[in-house]
mmCIF file of C-alpha atoms and ligand atoms in Angstrom:
data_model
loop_
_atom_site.group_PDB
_atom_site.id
_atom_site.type_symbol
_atom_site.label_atom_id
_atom_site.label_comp_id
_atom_site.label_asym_id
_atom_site.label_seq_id
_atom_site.Cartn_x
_atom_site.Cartn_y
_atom_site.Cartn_z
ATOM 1 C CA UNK A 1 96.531 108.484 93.748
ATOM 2 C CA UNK A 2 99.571 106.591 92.684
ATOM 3 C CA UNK A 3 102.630 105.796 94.575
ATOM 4 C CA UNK A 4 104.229 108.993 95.545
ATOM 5 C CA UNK A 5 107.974 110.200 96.269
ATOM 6 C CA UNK A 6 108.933 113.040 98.980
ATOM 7 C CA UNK A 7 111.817 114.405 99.472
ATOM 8 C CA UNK A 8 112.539 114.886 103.063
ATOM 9 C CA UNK A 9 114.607 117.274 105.154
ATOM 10 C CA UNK A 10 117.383 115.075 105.285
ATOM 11 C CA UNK A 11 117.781 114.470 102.066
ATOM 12 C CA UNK A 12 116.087 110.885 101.773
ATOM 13 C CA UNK A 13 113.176 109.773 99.829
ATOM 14 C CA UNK A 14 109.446 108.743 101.283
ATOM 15 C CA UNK A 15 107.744 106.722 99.340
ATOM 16 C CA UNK A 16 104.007 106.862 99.971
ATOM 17 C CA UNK A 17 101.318 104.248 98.824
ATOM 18 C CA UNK A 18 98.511 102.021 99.674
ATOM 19 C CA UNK A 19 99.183 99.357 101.988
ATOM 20 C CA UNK A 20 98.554 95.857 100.411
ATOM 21 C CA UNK A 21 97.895 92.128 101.805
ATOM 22 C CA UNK A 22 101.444 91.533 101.833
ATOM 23 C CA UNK A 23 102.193 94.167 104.091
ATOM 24 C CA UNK A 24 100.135 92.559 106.935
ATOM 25 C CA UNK A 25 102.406 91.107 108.881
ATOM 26 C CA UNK A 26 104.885 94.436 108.587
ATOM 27 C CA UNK A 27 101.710 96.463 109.542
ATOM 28 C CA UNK A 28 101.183 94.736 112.450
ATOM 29 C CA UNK A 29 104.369 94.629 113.956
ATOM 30 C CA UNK A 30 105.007 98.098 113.551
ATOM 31 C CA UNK A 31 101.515 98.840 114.702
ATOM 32 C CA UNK A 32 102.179 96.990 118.046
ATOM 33 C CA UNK A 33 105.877 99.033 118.235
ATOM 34 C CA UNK A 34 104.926 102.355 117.825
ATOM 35 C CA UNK A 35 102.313 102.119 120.260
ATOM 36 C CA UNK A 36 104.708 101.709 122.678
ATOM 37 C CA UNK A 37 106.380 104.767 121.355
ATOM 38 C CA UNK A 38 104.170 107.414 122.191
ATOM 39 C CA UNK A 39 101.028 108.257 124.609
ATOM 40 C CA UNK A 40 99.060 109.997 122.170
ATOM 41 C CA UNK A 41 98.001 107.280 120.334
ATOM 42 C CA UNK A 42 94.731 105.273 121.074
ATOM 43 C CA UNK A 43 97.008 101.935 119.739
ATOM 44 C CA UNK A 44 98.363 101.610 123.007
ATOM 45 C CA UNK A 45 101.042 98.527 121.379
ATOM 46 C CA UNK A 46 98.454 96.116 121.714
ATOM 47 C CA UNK A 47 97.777 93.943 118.638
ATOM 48 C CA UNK A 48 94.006 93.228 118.192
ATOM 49 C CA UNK A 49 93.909 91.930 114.604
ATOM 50 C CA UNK A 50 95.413 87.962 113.759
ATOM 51 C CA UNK A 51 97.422 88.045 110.679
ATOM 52 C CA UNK A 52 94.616 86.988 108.687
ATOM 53 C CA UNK A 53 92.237 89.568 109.936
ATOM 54 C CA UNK A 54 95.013 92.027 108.988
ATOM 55 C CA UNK A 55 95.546 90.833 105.314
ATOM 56 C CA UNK A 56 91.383 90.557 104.905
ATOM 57 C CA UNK A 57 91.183 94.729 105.918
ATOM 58 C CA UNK A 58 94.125 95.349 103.907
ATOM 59 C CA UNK A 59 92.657 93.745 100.863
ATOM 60 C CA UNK A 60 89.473 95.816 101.579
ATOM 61 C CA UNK A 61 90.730 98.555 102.212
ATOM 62 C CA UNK A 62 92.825 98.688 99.370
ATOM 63 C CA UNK A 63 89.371 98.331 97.262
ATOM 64 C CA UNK A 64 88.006 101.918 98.824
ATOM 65 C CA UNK A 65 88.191 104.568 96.519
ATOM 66 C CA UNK A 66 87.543 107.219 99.327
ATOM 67 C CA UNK A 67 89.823 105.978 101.956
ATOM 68 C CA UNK A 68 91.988 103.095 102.989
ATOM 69 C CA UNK A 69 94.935 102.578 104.600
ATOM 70 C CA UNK A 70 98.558 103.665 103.685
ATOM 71 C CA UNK A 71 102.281 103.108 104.247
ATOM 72 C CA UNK A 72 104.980 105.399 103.819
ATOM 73 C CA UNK A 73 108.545 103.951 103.479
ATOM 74 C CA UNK A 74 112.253 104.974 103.719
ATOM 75 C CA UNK A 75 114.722 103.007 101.420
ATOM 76 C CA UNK A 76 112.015 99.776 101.958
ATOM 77 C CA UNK A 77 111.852 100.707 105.837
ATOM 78 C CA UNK A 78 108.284 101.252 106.859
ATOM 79 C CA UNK A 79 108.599 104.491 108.568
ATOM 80 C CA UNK A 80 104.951 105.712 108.878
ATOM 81 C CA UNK A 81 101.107 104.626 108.585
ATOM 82 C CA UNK A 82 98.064 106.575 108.002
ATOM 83 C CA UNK A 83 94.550 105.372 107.665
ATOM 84 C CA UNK A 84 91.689 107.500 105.895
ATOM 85 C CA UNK A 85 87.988 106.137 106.762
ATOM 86 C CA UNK A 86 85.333 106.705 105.147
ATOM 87 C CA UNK A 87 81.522 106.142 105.830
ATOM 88 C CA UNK A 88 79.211 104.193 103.517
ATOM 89 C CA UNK A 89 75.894 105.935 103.917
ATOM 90 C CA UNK A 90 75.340 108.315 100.815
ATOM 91 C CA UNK A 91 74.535 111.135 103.700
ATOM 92 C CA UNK A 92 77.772 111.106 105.210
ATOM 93 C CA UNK A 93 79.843 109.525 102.730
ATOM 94 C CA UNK A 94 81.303 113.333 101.900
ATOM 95 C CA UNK A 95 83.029 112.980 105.507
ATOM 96 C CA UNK A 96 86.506 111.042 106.053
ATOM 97 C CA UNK A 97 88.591 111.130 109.166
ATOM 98 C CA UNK A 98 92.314 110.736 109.189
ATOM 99 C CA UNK A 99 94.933 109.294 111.798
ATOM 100 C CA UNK A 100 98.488 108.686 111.248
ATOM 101 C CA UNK A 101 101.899 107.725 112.631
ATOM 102 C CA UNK A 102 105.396 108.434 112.196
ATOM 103 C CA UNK A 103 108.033 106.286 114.242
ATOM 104 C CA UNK A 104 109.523 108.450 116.612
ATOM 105 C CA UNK A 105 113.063 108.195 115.292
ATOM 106 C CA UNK A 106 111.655 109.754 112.019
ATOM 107 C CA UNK A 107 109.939 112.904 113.529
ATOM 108 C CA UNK A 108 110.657 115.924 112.321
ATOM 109 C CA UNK A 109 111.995 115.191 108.806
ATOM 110 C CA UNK A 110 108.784 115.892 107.502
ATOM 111 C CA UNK A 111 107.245 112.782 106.913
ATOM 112 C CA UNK A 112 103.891 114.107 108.738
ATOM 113 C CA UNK A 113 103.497 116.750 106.411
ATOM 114 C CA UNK A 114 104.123 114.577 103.317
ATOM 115 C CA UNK A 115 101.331 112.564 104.686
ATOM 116 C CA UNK A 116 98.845 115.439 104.468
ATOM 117 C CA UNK A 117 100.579 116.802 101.290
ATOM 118 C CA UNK A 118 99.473 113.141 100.012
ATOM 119 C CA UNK A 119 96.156 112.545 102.086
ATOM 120 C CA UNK A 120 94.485 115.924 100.716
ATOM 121 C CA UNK A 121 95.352 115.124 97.352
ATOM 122 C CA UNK A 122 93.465 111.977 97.739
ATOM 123 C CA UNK A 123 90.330 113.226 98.680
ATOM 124 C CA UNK A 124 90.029 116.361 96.732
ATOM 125 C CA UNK A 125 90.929 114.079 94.035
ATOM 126 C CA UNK A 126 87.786 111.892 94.678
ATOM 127 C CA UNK A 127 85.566 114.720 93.818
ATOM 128 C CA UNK A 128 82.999 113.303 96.402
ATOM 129 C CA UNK A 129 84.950 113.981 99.683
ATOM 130 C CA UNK A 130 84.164 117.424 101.650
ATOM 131 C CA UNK A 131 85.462 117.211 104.835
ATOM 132 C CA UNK A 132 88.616 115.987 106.633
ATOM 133 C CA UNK A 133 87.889 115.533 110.425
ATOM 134 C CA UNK A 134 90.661 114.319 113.207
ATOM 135 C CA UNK A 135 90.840 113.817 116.977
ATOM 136 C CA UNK A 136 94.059 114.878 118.668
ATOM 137 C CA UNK A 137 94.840 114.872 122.723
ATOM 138 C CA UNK A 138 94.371 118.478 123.787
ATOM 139 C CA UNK A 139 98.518 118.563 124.780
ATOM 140 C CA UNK A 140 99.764 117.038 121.491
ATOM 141 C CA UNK A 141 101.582 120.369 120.870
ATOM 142 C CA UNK A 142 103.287 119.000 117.731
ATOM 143 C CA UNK A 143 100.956 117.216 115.868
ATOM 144 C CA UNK A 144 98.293 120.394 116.482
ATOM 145 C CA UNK A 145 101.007 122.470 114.402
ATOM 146 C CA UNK A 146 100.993 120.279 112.083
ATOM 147 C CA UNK A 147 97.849 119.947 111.565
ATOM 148 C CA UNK A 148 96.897 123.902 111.260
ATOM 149 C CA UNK A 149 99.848 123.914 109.373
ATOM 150 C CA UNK A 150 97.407 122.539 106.558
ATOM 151 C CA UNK A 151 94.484 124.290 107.373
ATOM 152 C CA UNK A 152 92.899 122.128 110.125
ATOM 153 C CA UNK A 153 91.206 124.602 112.225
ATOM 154 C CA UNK A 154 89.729 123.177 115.916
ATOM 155 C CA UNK A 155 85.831 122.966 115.814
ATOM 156 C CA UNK A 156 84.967 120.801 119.314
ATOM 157 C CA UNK A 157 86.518 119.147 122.615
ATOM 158 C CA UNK A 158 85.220 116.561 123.989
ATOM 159 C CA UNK A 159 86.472 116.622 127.935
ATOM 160 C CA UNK A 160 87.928 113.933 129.483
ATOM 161 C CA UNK A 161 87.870 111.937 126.527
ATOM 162 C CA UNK A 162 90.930 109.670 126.694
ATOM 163 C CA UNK A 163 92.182 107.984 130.010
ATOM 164 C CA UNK A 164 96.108 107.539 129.784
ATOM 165 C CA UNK A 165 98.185 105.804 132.425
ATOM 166 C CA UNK A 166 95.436 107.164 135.355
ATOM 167 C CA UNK A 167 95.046 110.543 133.387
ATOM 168 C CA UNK A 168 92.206 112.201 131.401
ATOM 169 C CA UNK A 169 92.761 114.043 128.731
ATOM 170 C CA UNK A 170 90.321 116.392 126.739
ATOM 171 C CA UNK A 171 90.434 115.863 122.925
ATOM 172 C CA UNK A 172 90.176 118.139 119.878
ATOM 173 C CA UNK A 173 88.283 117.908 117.101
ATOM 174 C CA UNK A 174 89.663 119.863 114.375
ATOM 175 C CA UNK A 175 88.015 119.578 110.651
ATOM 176 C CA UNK A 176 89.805 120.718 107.118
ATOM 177 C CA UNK A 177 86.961 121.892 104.054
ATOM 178 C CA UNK A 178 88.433 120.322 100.850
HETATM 179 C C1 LIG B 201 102.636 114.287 115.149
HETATM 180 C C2 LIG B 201 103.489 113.581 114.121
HETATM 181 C C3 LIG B 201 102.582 112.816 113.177
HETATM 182 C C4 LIG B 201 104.276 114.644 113.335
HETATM 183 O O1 LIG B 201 105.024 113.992 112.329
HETATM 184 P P1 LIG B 201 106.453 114.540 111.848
HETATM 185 O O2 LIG B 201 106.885 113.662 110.764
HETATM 186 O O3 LIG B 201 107.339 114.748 113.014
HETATM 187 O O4 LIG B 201 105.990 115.965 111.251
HETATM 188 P P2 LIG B 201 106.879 116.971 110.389
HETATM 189 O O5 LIG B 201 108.321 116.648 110.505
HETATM 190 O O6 LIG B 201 106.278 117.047 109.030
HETATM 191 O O7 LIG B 201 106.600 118.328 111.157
HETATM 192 C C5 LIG B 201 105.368 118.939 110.943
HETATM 193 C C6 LIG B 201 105.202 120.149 111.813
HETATM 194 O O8 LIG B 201 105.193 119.742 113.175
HETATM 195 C C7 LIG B 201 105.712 120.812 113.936
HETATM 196 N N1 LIG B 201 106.892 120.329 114.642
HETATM 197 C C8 LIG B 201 107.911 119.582 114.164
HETATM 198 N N2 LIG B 201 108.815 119.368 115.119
HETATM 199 C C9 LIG B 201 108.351 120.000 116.221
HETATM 200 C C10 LIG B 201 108.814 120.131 117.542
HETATM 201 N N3 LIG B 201 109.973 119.591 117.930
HETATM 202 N N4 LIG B 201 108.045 120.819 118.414
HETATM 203 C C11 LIG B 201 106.865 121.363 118.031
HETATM 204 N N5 LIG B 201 106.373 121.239 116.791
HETATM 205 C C12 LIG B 201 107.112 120.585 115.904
HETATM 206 C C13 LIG B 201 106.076 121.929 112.990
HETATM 207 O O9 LIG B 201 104.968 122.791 112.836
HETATM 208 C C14 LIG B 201 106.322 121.151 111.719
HETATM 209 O O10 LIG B 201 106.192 121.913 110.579
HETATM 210 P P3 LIG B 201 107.538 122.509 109.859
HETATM 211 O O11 LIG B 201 108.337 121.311 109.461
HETATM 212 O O12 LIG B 201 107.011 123.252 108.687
HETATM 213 O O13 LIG B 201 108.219 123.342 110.879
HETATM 214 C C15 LIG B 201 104.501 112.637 114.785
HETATM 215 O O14 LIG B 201 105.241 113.378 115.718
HETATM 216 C C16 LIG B 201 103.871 111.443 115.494
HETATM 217 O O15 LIG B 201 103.590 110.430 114.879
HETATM 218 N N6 LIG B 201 103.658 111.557 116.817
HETATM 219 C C17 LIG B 201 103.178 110.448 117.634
HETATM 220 C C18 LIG B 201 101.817 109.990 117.301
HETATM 221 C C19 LIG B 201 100.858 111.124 117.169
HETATM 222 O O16 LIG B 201 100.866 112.069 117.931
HETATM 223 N N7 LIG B 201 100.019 110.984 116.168
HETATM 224 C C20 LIG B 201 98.977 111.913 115.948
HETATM 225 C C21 LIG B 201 97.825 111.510 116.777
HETATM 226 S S1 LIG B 201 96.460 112.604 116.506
#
Protein backbone atom coordinates (compact mmCIF):
# COMPACT_ATOMS: atom_id res chain seq x y z
CA UNK A 1 0.00 0.00 0.00
CA UNK A 2 1.45 3.37 -0.70
CA UNK A 3 1.37 6.44 1.34
CA UNK A 4 -2.17 7.40 1.82
CA UNK A 5 -4.14 10.83 2.40
CA UNK A 6 -7.49 11.15 4.65
CA UNK A 7 -9.41 13.72 4.96
CA UNK A 8 -10.56 14.18 8.45
CA UNK A 9 -13.57 15.70 10.17
CA UNK A 10 -11.96 18.81 10.69
CA UNK A 11 -10.96 19.46 7.61
CA UNK A 12 -7.12 18.44 7.86
CA UNK A 13 -5.22 15.86 6.07
CA UNK A 14 -3.76 12.32 7.61
CA UNK A 15 -1.19 11.09 5.98
CA UNK A 16 -0.74 7.36 6.52
CA UNK A 17 2.47 5.23 5.76
CA UNK A 18 5.02 2.83 6.90
CA UNK A 19 7.13 3.87 9.62
CA UNK A 20 10.88 3.94 8.60
CA UNK A 21 14.41 3.89 10.55
CA UNK A 22 14.34 7.49 10.73
CA UNK A 23 11.30 7.65 12.56
CA UNK A 24 12.81 5.79 15.59
CA UNK A 25 13.51 8.20 17.77
CA UNK A 26 9.86 10.05 17.00
CA UNK A 27 8.33 6.53 17.57
CA UNK A 28 9.66 6.19 20.71
CA UNK A 29 8.95 9.27 22.26
CA UNK A 30 5.53 9.30 21.33
CA UNK A 31 5.27 5.69 22.29
CA UNK A 32 6.44 6.52 25.89
CA UNK A 33 3.75 9.78 25.82
CA UNK A 34 0.76 8.28 24.87
CA UNK A 35 1.10 5.64 27.27
CA UNK A 36 0.69 7.96 29.76
CA UNK A 37 -2.39 9.12 28.00
CA UNK A 38 -4.68 6.44 28.38
CA UNK A 39 -5.29 3.09 30.58
CA UNK A 40 -6.25 0.96 27.87
CA UNK A 41 -3.14 0.48 26.46
CA UNK A 42 -0.71 -2.41 27.46
CA UNK A 43 2.32 0.48 26.70
CA UNK A 44 1.89 1.73 30.00
CA UNK A 45 4.65 4.98 28.92
CA UNK A 46 7.41 2.85 29.59
CA UNK A 47 10.11 2.71 26.89
CA UNK A 48 11.56 -0.85 26.50
CA UNK A 49 13.39 -0.56 23.16
CA UNK A 50 17.10 1.67 22.97
CA UNK A 51 17.12 3.76 19.95
CA UNK A 52 18.96 1.28 18.11
CA UNK A 53 16.70 -1.57 18.90
CA UNK A 54 13.95 0.76 17.62
CA UNK A 55 15.57 1.66 14.19
CA UNK A 56 16.66 -2.37 13.76
CA UNK A 57 12.49 -3.35 14.10
CA UNK A 58 11.65 -0.48 12.06
CA UNK A 59 13.94 -1.50 9.29
CA UNK A 60 12.40 -5.03 9.62
CA UNK A 61 9.42 -4.31 9.83
CA UNK A 62 9.34 -2.15 7.04
CA UNK A 63 10.64 -5.39 4.96
CA UNK A 64 7.16 -7.44 5.91
CA UNK A 65 4.91 -7.62 3.22
CA UNK A 66 2.02 -8.86 5.57
CA UNK A 67 2.41 -6.51 8.39
CA UNK A 68 4.66 -3.92 9.90
CA UNK A 69 4.38 -1.00 11.62
CA UNK A 70 2.80 2.41 10.60
CA UNK A 71 2.58 6.14 11.31
CA UNK A 72 -0.08 8.41 10.57
CA UNK A 73 0.73 12.19 10.52
CA UNK A 74 -0.98 15.64 10.65
CA UNK A 75 0.83 18.52 8.73
CA UNK A 76 4.38 16.41 9.73
CA UNK A 77 2.92 15.91 13.41
CA UNK A 78 2.89 12.26 14.27
CA UNK A 79 -0.58 11.92 15.46
CA UNK A 80 -1.15 8.10 15.51
CA UNK A 81 0.66 4.53 15.33
CA UNK A 82 -0.59 1.21 14.40
CA UNK A 83 1.27 -2.01 14.20
CA UNK A 84 -0.01 -5.12 12.07
CA UNK A 85 1.86 -8.56 13.08
CA UNK A 86 2.04 -11.20 11.36
CA UNK A 87 3.18 -14.87 12.06
CA UNK A 88 5.85 -16.70 10.05
CA UNK A 89 4.70 -20.28 10.11
CA UNK A 90 2.96 -21.11 6.67
CA UNK A 91 -0.07 -22.54 9.06
CA UNK A 92 -0.86 -19.42 10.60
CA UNK A 93 0.67 -16.99 8.44
CA UNK A 94 -3.17 -16.19 7.04
CA UNK A 95 -3.69 -14.59 10.69
CA UNK A 96 -2.52 -10.86 11.59
CA UNK A 97 -3.46 -8.96 14.68
CA UNK A 98 -3.76 -5.23 14.82
CA UNK A 99 -3.24 -2.52 17.67
CA UNK A 100 -3.21 1.11 17.28
CA UNK A 101 -3.11 4.57 18.85
CA UNK A 102 -4.37 7.91 18.37
CA UNK A 103 -3.08 10.79 20.77
CA UNK A 104 -5.82 11.77 22.79
CA UNK A 105 -6.01 15.35 21.58
CA UNK A 106 -6.77 13.83 18.08
CA UNK A 107 -9.75 11.52 19.05
CA UNK A 108 -12.63 11.74 17.39
CA UNK A 109 -11.63 13.34 14.06
CA UNK A 110 -11.52 10.12 12.61
CA UNK A 111 -8.13 9.18 12.49
CA UNK A 112 -9.08 5.57 14.03
CA UNK A 113 -11.23 4.82 11.31
CA UNK A 114 -8.76 5.96 8.61
CA UNK A 115 -6.50 3.51 10.23
CA UNK A 116 -8.81 0.56 9.53
CA UNK A 117 -9.97 2.16 6.20
CA UNK A 118 -6.01 1.79 5.50
CA UNK A 119 -5.14 -1.46 7.59
CA UNK A 120 -7.91 -3.64 5.68
CA UNK A 121 -6.78 -2.50 2.49
CA UNK A 122 -3.44 -3.81 3.34
CA UNK A 123 -4.22 -7.16 4.02
CA UNK A 124 -6.92 -7.93 1.60
CA UNK A 125 -4.45 -6.51 -0.69
CA UNK A 126 -1.85 -9.24 0.24
CA UNK A 127 -4.06 -11.89 -1.09
CA UNK A 128 -2.61 -14.28 1.65
CA UNK A 129 -4.13 -12.63 4.81
CA UNK A 130 -7.63 -14.10 6.20
CA UNK A 131 -8.14 -12.93 9.40
CA UNK A 132 -7.80 -9.69 11.41
CA UNK A 133 -7.80 -10.49 15.22
CA UNK A 134 -7.55 -7.67 18.20
CA UNK A 135 -7.67 -7.57 22.01
CA UNK A 136 -9.55 -4.67 23.56
CA UNK A 137 -10.30 -4.08 27.58
CA UNK A 138 -13.88 -5.23 28.05
CA UNK A 139 -14.87 -1.22 29.09
CA UNK A 140 -13.12 0.43 26.10
CA UNK A 141 -16.59 1.65 24.99
CA UNK A 142 -15.09 3.71 22.13
CA UNK A 143 -12.65 1.82 20.54
CA UNK A 144 -15.35 -1.39 20.60
CA UNK A 145 -17.54 1.00 18.26
CA UNK A 146 -15.06 1.48 16.32
CA UNK A 147 -14.08 -1.53 15.81
CA UNK A 148 -17.71 -3.16 14.87
CA UNK A 149 -17.97 -0.18 13.05
CA UNK A 150 -15.76 -2.21 10.45
CA UNK A 151 -17.05 -5.43 10.93
CA UNK A 152 -15.08 -6.72 13.96
CA UNK A 153 -17.49 -8.92 15.62
CA UNK A 154 -16.40 -10.28 19.47
CA UNK A 155 -15.47 -14.07 19.34
CA UNK A 156 -13.74 -14.69 23.12
CA UNK A 157 -12.92 -13.02 26.66
CA UNK A 158 -10.38 -13.90 28.41
CA UNK A 159 -11.27 -12.85 32.31
CA UNK A 160 -9.15 -11.01 34.29
CA UNK A 161 -6.76 -10.58 31.68
CA UNK A 162 -5.14 -7.18 32.25
CA UNK A 163 -4.23 -5.79 35.81
CA UNK A 164 -4.48 -1.84 35.72
CA UNK A 165 -3.58 0.39 38.64
CA UNK A 166 -4.84 -2.69 41.27
CA UNK A 167 -7.76 -3.58 38.79
CA UNK A 168 -8.54 -6.58 36.52
CA UNK A 169 -10.03 -6.25 33.61
CA UNK A 170 -11.56 -8.97 31.23
CA UNK A 171 -10.49 -8.60 27.55
CA UNK A 172 -12.19 -9.12 24.18
CA UNK A 173 -11.20 -10.82 21.44
CA UNK A 174 -12.93 -9.69 18.46
CA UNK A 175 -11.79 -11.09 14.81
CA UNK A 176 -12.69 -9.38 11.17
CA UNK A 177 -12.84 -12.25 7.91
CA UNK A 178 -11.10 -10.38 5.02
C1 LIG B 1 -10.00 4.02 20.31
C2 LIG B 1 -9.32 5.03 19.42
C3 LIG B 1 -8.27 4.32 18.60
C4 LIG B 1 -10.38 5.65 18.49
O1 LIG B 1 -9.73 6.55 17.61
P1 LIG B 1 -10.45 7.87 17.08
O2 LIG B 1 -9.51 8.50 16.15
O3 LIG B 1 -10.99 8.66 18.21
O4 LIG B 1 -11.66 7.19 16.25
P2 LIG B 1 -12.66 7.93 15.26
O5 LIG B 1 -12.63 9.40 15.45
O6 LIG B 1 -12.42 7.38 13.90
O7 LIG B 1 -14.05 7.38 15.80
C5 LIG B 1 -14.38 6.07 15.47
C6 LIG B 1 -15.66 5.65 16.14
O8 LIG B 1 -15.47 5.65 17.55
C7 LIG B 1 -16.72 5.94 18.14
N1 LIG B 1 -16.57 7.15 18.93
C8 LIG B 1 -15.96 8.31 18.59
N2 LIG B 1 -16.06 9.19 19.58
C9 LIG B 1 -16.76 8.57 20.56
C10 LIG B 1 -17.17 8.95 21.86
N3 LIG B 1 -16.92 10.17 22.34
N4 LIG B 1 -17.83 8.03 22.60
C11 LIG B 1 -18.09 6.79 22.11
N5 LIG B 1 -17.69 6.39 20.90
C12 LIG B 1 -17.05 7.27 20.14
C13 LIG B 1 -17.73 6.14 17.03
O9 LIG B 1 -18.34 4.90 16.73
C14 LIG B 1 -16.82 6.57 15.91
O10 LIG B 1 -17.37 6.36 14.66
P3 LIG B 1 -18.08 7.61 13.87
O11 LIG B 1 -17.00 8.63 13.68
O12 LIG B 1 -18.53 7.01 12.59
O13 LIG B 1 -19.17 8.09 14.76
C15 LIG B 1 -8.69 6.16 20.25
O14 LIG B 1 -9.68 6.72 21.06
C16 LIG B 1 -7.52 5.73 21.12
O15 LIG B 1 -6.39 5.66 20.67
N6 LIG B 1 -7.79 5.44 22.41
C17 LIG B 1 -6.75 5.13 23.38
C18 LIG B 1 -6.01 3.89 23.10
C19 LIG B 1 -6.92 2.75 22.78
O16 LIG B 1 -7.95 2.55 23.38
N7 LIG B 1 -6.47 1.99 21.80
C20 LIG B 1 -7.15 0.81 21.42
C21 LIG B 1 -6.68 -0.29 22.28
S1 LIG B 1 -7.45 -1.81 21.82
Amino acid sequence: MPQTDYVLKDGRTLVISRAKKEDAAEMLAFLSFVGKETDFLLNDGTIRLTLEQEEAFLEQSAQNPLGGIFTGRIEGELVCSFGLTSQSRDRVKHNVTIGLTVLKKCWGLGIGSAIFQYALAFARETGVLKNMWLDVRADNERAIALYQKFGFAQIGRRKNALFVNGIYYDEILMEVEL
